[in-house]
Tab-separated table of C-alpha atoms and ligand atoms in Angstrom:
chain	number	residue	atom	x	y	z
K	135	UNK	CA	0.000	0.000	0.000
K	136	UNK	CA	1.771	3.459	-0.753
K	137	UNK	CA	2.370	5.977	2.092
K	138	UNK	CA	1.098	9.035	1.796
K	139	UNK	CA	3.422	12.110	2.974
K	140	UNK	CA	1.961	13.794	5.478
K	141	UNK	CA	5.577	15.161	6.878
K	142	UNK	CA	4.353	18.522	6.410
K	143	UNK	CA	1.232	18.550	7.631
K	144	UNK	CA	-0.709	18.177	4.952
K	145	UNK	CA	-1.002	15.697	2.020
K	146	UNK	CA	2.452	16.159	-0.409
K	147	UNK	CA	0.998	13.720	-3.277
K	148	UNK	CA	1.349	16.025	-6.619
K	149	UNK	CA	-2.017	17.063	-8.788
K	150	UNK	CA	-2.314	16.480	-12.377
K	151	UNK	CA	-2.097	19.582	-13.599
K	152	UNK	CA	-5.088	18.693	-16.102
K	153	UNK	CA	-7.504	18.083	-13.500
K	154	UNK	CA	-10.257	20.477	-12.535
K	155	UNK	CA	-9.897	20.935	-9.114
K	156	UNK	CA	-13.913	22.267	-8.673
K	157	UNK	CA	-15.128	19.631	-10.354
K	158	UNK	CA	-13.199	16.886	-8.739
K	159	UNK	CA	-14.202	18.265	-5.223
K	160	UNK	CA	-17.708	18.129	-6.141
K	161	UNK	CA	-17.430	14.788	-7.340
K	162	UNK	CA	-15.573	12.958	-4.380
K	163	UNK	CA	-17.759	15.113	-1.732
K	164	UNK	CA	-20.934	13.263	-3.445
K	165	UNK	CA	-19.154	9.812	-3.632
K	166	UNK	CA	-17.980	10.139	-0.132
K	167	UNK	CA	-20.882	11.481	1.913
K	168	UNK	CA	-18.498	14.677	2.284
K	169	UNK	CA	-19.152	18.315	3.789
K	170	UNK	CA	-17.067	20.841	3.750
K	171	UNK	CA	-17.950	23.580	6.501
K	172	UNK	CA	-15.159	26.630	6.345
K	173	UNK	CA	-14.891	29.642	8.565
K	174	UNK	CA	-15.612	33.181	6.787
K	175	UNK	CA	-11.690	34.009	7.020
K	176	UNK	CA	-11.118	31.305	4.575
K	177	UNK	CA	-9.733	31.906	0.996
K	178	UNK	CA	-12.500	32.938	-1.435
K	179	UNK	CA	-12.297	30.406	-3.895
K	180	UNK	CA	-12.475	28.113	-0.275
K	181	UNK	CA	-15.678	29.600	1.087
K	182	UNK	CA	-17.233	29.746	-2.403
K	183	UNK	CA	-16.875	25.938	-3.022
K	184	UNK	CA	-17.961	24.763	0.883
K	185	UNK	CA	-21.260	23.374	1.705
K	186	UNK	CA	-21.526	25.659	4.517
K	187	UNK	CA	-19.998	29.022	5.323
K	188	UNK	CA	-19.521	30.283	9.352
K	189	UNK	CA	-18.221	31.814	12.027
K	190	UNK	CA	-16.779	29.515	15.076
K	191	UNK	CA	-20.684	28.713	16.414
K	192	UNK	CA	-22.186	28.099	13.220
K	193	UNK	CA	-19.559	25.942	12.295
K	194	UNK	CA	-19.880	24.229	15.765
K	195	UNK	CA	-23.665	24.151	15.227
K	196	UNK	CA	-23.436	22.490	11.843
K	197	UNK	CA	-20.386	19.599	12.920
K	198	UNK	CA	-23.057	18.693	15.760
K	199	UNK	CA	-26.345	17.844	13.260
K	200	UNK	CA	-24.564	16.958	9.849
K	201	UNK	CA	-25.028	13.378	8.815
K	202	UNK	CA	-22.487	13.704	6.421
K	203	UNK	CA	-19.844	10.998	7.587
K	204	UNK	CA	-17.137	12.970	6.275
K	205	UNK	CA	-15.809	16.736	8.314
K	206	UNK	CA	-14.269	18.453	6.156
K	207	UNK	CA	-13.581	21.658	8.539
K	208	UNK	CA	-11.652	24.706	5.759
K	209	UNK	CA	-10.646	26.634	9.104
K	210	UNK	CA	-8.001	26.026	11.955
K	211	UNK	CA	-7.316	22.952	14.146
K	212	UNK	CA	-9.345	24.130	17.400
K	213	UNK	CA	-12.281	24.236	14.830
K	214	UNK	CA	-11.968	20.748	13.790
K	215	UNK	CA	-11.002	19.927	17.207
K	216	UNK	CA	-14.939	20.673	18.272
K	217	UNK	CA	-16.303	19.020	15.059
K	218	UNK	CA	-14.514	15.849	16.074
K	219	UNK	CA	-15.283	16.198	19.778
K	220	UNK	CA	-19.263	16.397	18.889
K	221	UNK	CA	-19.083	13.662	16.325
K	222	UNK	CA	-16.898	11.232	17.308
K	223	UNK	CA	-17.805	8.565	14.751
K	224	UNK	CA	-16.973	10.947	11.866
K	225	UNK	CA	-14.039	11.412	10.298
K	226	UNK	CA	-13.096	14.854	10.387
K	227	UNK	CA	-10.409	16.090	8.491
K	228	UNK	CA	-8.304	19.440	7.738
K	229	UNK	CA	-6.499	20.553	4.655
K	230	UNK	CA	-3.458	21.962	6.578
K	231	UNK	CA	-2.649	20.460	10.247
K	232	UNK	CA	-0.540	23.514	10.885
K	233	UNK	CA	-3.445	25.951	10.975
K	234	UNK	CA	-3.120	26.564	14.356
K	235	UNK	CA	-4.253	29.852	16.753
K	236	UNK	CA	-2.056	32.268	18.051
K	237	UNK	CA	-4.937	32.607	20.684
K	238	UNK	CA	-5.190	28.975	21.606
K	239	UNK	CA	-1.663	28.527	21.812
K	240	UNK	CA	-1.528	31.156	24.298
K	241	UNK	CA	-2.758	29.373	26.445
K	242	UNK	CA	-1.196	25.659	27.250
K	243	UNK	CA	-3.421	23.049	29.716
K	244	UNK	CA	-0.851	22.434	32.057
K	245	UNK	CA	-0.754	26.159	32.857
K	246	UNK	CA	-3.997	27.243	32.494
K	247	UNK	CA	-4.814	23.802	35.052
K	248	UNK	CA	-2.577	25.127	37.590
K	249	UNK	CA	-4.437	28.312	37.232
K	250	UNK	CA	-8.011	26.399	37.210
K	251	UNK	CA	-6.844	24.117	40.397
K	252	UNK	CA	-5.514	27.398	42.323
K	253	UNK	CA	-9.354	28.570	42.008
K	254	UNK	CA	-11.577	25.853	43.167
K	255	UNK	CA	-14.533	28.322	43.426
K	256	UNK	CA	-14.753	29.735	40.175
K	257	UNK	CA	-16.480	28.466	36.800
K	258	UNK	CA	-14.413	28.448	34.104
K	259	UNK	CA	-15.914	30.026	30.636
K	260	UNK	CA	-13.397	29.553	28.206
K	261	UNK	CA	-13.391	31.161	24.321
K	262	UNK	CA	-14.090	28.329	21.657
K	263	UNK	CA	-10.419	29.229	20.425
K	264	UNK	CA	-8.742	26.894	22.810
K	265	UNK	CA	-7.649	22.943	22.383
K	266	UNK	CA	-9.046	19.742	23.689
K	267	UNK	CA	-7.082	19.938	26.853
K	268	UNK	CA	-8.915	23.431	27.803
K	269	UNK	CA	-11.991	22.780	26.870
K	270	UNK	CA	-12.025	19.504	29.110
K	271	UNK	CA	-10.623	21.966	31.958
K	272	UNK	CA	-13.718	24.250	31.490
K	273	UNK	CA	-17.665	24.331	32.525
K	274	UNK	CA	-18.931	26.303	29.548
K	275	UNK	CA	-17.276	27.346	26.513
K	276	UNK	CA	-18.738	30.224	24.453
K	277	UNK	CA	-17.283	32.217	20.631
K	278	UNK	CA	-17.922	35.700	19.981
K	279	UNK	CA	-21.398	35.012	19.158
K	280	UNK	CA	-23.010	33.895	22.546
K	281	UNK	CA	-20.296	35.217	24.842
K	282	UNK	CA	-22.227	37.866	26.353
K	283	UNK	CA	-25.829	35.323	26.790
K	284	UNK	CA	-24.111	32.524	28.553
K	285	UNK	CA	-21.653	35.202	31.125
K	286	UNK	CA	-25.431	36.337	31.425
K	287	UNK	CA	-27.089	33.143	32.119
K	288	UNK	CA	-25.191	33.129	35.352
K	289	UNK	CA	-25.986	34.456	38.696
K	290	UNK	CA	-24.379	38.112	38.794
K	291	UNK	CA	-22.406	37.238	42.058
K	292	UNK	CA	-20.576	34.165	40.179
K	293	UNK	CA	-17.042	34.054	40.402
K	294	UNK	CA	-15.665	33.129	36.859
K	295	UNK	CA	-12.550	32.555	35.040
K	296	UNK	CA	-12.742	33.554	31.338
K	297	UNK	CA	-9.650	32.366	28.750
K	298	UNK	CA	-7.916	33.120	27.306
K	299	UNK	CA	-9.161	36.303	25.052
K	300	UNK	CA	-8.257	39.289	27.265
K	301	UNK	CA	-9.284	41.510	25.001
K	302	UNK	CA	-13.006	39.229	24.263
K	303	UNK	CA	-12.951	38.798	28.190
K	304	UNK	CA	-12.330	42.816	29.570
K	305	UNK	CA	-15.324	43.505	26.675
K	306	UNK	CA	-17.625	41.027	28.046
K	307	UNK	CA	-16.929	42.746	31.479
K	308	UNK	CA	-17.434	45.904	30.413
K	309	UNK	CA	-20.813	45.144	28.937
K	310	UNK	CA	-21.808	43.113	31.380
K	311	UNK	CA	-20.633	45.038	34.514
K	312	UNK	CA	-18.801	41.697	35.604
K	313	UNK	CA	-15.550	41.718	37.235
K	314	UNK	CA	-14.226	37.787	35.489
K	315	UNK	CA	-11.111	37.134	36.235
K	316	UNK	CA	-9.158	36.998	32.643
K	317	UNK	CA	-6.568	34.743	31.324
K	318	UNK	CA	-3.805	37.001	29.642
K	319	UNK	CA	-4.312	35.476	26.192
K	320	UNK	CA	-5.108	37.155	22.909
K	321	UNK	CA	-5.290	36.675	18.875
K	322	UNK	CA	-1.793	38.189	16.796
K	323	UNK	CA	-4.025	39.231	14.011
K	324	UNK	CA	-6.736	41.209	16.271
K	325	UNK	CA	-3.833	42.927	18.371
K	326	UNK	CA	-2.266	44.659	15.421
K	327	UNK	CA	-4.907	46.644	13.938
K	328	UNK	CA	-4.177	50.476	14.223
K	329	UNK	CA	-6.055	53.053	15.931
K	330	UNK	CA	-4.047	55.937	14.266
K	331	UNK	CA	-4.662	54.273	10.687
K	332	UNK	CA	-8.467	53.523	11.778
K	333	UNK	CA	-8.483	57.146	12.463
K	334	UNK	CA	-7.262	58.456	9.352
K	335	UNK	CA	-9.463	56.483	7.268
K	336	UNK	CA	-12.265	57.678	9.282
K	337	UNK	CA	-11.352	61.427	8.191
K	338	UNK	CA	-10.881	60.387	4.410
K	339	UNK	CA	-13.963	58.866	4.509
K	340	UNK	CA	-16.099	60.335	7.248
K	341	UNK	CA	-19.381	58.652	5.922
K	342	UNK	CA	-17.696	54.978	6.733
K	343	UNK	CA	-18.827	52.948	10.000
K	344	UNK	CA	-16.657	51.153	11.944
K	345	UNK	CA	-16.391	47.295	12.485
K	346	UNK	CA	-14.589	45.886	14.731
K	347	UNK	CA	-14.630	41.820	16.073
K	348	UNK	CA	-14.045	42.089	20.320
K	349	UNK	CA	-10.534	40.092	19.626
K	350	UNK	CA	-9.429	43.620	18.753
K	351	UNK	CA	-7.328	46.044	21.597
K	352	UNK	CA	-10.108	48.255	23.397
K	353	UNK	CA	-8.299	51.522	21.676
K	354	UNK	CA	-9.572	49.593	18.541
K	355	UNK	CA	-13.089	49.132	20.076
K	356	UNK	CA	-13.631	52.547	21.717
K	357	UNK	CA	-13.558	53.946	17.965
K	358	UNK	CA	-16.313	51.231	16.531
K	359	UNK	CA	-19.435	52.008	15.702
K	360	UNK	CA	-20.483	48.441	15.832
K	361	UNK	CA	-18.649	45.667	17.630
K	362	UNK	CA	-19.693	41.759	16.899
K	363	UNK	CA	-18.886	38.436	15.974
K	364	UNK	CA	-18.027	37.371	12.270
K	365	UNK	CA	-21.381	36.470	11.791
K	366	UNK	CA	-22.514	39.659	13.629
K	367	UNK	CA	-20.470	41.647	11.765
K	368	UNK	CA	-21.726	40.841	8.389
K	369	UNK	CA	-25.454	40.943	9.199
K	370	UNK	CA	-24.916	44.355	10.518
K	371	UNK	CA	-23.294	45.746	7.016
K	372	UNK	CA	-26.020	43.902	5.537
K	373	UNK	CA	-29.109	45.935	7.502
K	374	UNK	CA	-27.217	48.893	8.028
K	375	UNK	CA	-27.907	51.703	5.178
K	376	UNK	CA	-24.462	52.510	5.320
K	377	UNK	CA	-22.401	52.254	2.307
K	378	UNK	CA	-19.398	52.019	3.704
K	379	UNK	CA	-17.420	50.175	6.119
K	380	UNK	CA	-13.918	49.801	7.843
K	381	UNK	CA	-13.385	46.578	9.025
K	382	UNK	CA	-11.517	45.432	11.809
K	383	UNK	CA	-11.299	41.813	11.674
K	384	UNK	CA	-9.525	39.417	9.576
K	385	UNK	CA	-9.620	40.269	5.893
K	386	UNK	CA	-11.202	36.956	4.758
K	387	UNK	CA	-14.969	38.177	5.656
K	388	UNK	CA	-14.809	40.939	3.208
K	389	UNK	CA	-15.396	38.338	0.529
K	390	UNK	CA	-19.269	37.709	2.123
K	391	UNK	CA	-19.575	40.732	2.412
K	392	UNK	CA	-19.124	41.833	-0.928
K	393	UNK	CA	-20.653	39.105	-1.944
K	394	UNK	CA	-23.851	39.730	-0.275
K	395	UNK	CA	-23.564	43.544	-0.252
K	396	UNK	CA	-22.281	44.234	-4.160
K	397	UNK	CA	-23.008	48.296	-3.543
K	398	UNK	CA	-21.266	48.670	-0.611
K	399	UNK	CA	-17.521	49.029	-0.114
K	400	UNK	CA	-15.437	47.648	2.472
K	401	UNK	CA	-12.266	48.687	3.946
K	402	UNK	CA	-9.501	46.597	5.640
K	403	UNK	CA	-8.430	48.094	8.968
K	404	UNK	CA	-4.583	48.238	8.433
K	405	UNK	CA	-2.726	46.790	10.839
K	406	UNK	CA	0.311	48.785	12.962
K	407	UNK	CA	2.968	46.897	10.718
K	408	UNK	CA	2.071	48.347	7.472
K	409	UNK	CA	5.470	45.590	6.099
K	410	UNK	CA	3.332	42.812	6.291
K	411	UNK	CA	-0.587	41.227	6.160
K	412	UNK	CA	-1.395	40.977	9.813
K	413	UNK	CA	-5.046	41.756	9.064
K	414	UNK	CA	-4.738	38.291	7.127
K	415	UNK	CA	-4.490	35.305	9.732
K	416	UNK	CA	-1.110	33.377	8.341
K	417	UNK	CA	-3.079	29.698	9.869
K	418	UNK	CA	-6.335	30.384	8.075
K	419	UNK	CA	-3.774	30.963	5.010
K	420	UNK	CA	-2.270	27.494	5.137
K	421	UNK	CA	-5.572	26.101	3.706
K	422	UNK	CA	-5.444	26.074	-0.052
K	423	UNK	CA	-7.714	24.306	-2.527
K	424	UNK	CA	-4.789	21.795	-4.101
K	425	UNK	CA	-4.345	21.049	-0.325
K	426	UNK	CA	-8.349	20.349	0.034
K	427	UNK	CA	-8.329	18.471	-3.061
K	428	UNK	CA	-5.855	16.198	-1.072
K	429	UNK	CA	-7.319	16.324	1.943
K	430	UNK	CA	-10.624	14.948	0.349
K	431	UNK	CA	-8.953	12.473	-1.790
K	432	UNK	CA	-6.656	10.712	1.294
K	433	UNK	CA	-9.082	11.465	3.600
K	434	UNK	CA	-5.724	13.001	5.614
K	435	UNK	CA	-4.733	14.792	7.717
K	436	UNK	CA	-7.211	13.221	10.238
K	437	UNK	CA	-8.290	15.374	13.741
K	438	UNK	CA	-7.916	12.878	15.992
K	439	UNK	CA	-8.579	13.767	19.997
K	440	UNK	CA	-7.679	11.551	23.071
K	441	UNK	CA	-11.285	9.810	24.328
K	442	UNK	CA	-10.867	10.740	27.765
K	443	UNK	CA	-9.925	14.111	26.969
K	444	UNK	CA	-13.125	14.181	24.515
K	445	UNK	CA	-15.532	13.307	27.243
K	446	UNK	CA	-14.725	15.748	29.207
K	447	UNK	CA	-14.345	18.663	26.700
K	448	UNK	CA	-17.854	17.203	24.905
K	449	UNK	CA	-19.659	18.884	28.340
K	450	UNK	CA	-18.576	22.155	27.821
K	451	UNK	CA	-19.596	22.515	23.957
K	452	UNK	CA	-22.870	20.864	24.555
K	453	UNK	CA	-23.680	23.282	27.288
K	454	UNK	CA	-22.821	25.974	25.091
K	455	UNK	CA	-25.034	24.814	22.181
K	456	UNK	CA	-27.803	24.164	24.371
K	457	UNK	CA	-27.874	27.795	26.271
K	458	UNK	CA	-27.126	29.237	22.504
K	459	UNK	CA	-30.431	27.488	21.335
K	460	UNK	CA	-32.675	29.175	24.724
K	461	UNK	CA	-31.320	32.231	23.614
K	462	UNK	CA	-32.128	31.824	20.206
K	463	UNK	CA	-28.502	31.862	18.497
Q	75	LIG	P1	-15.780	34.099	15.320
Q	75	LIG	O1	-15.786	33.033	14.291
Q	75	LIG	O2	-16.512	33.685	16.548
Q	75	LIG	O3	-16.218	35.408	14.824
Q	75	LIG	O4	-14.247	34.270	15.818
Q	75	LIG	C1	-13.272	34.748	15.019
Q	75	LIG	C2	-11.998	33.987	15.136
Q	75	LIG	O5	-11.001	34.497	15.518
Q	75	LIG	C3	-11.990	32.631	14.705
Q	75	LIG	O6	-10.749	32.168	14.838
Q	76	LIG	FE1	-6.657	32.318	15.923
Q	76	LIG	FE2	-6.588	34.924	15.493
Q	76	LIG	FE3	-6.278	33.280	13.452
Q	76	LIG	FE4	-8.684	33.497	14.657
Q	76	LIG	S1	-7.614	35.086	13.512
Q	76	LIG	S2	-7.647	31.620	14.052
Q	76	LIG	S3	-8.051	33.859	16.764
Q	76	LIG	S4	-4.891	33.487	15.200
């Protein structure tokens, strides 16, 4: 049987240069019982040939009721990491195991278990954006989207732990007048837009609102005019009668949004660094569609996550599905 090369992460084998790539992913999805679910800061040509089309709950939402028996999650690992922990029996697989988080990996199990341990009499809410390991370590796990509900679904006077998005976390307090204490954790991309550039865009085009995902520095969010989720985001430039917007989030949802909104314009937030893409997220990048081509053909790389770690972690996603669904998300 030949190996396949996986050495790198993702599937090596070389494509035919004469095959259609589209037509061939449509083809084995069919024959295979395949989905593909990616997250909106996907490549275009990636979001335009998926199934389904998210941010991090959607995505969760869809992994947890798809009878496909084939994951195929166009996003980072921590994203197929919850598709696998819901659906167990599935195969779930990723076009690039190196798409990793900066956010996750700021925050490692062993540490953030120490931290857990030293506070017995806290609940622990922790960001989807985190692996296996801390989502087993945590009562509740909430994205961008349902954040604020499930803080809210608890009594006011509950001491909580919230990881590890500072920047996600001093938000939710702000808006929610709690004091949770905060894991010192946040996203590269979200940390380097700048307020100065936001600024000066705002004065050459004083018409334009602001948009700006929570992951983002508060000097980022004091300037917003509207503050959300992915998801949130995009259903707000689609209401709005705004006709333009600056966006302050990864670059990758300003293909939905054109592509739902074809009058309106939308402006990437720069980032500080104006020497290199920072408002582009380098491990959504990894994912390209020769590599999902592979991915579908081997059926590699595979998401694979410890059982007893699973069980554990599987509590703390279906408790944030199920208060997500009460409040109507
Ligand atoms: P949402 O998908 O919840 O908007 O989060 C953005 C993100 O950083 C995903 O990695
Ligand atoms: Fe992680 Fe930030 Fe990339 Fe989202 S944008 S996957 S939080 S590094």
């Amino acid at each position: 049987m030949k190996t396949i090369d996986l050495s790198e992460g993702y599937v090596k084998e070389p494509i035919d240069k004469a095959i259609d790539l589209e037509e061939e992913i449509n083809r084995m999805r069919k024959e295979k019982n395949a989905v593909i679910m990616a997250h909106y800061y996907q490549t275009g040509d990636i979001q335009d040939i998926a199934d389904f089309v998210g941010d991090s709950l959607a995505l969760a939402q869809q992994a947890a009721k798809t009878d496909a028996d084939i994951i195929v999650l166009c996003g980072v690992h921590f994203m197929g990491e919850t598709a696998k922990i819901l659906c167990p029996d599935k195969k779930v697989i990723i076009p690039d195991l190196n798409a990793g988080c900066s956010l996750a990996d700021s925050c490692p199990a062993d540490e953030f278990e120490k931290f857990v341990k030293a506070r017995p009499d806290h609940t622990v809410i922790s960001y989807v954006n985190t692996s296996a390991a801390v989502k087993a370590l945590t009562d509740v796990v909430v994205t961008s989207s349902n954040a604020r509900q499930i803080v809210d679904s608890f009594p006011e006077n509950e001491k909580i732990i919230f990881g590890p998005d500072r920047n996600l976390g001093n938000y939710i307090n702000s808006i929610t007048g709690r004091k949770m204490l905060l894991w010192d954790g946040a996203c590269h991309v979200h940390e380097q837009f700048s307020p100065e550039k936001i600024l000066e865009l705002k004065k050459q085009y004083p018409d334009a609102l602001v948009l700006a995902h929570p992951e983002c520095k508060k000097v980022v969010l004091i300037l917003a005019d509207y503050i959300g989720s992915t998801a949130a985001l995009l259903k707000f430039a689609g209401k709005s009668s705004c006709n333009r917007f600056i966006v302050a989030t990864e670059s990758g949802i300003i293909h939905e949004m054109k592509k739902q909104n074809l009058e309106k314009e939308f402006i990437p937030a720069p980032p500080n660094d104006s020497t290199c893409a920072c408002n582009d997220c380098s491990f959504m990048r990894l994912n390209t569609m020769k590599k999902l081509y592979n991915c579908l053909k081997y059926e590699q790389p595979e998401i694979t996550v410890d059982e007893e770690i699973r069980k554990k972690a599987v509590n703390s996603i279906k408790r944030m599905l199920e208060i997500s669904q009460k409040s109507g998300l």
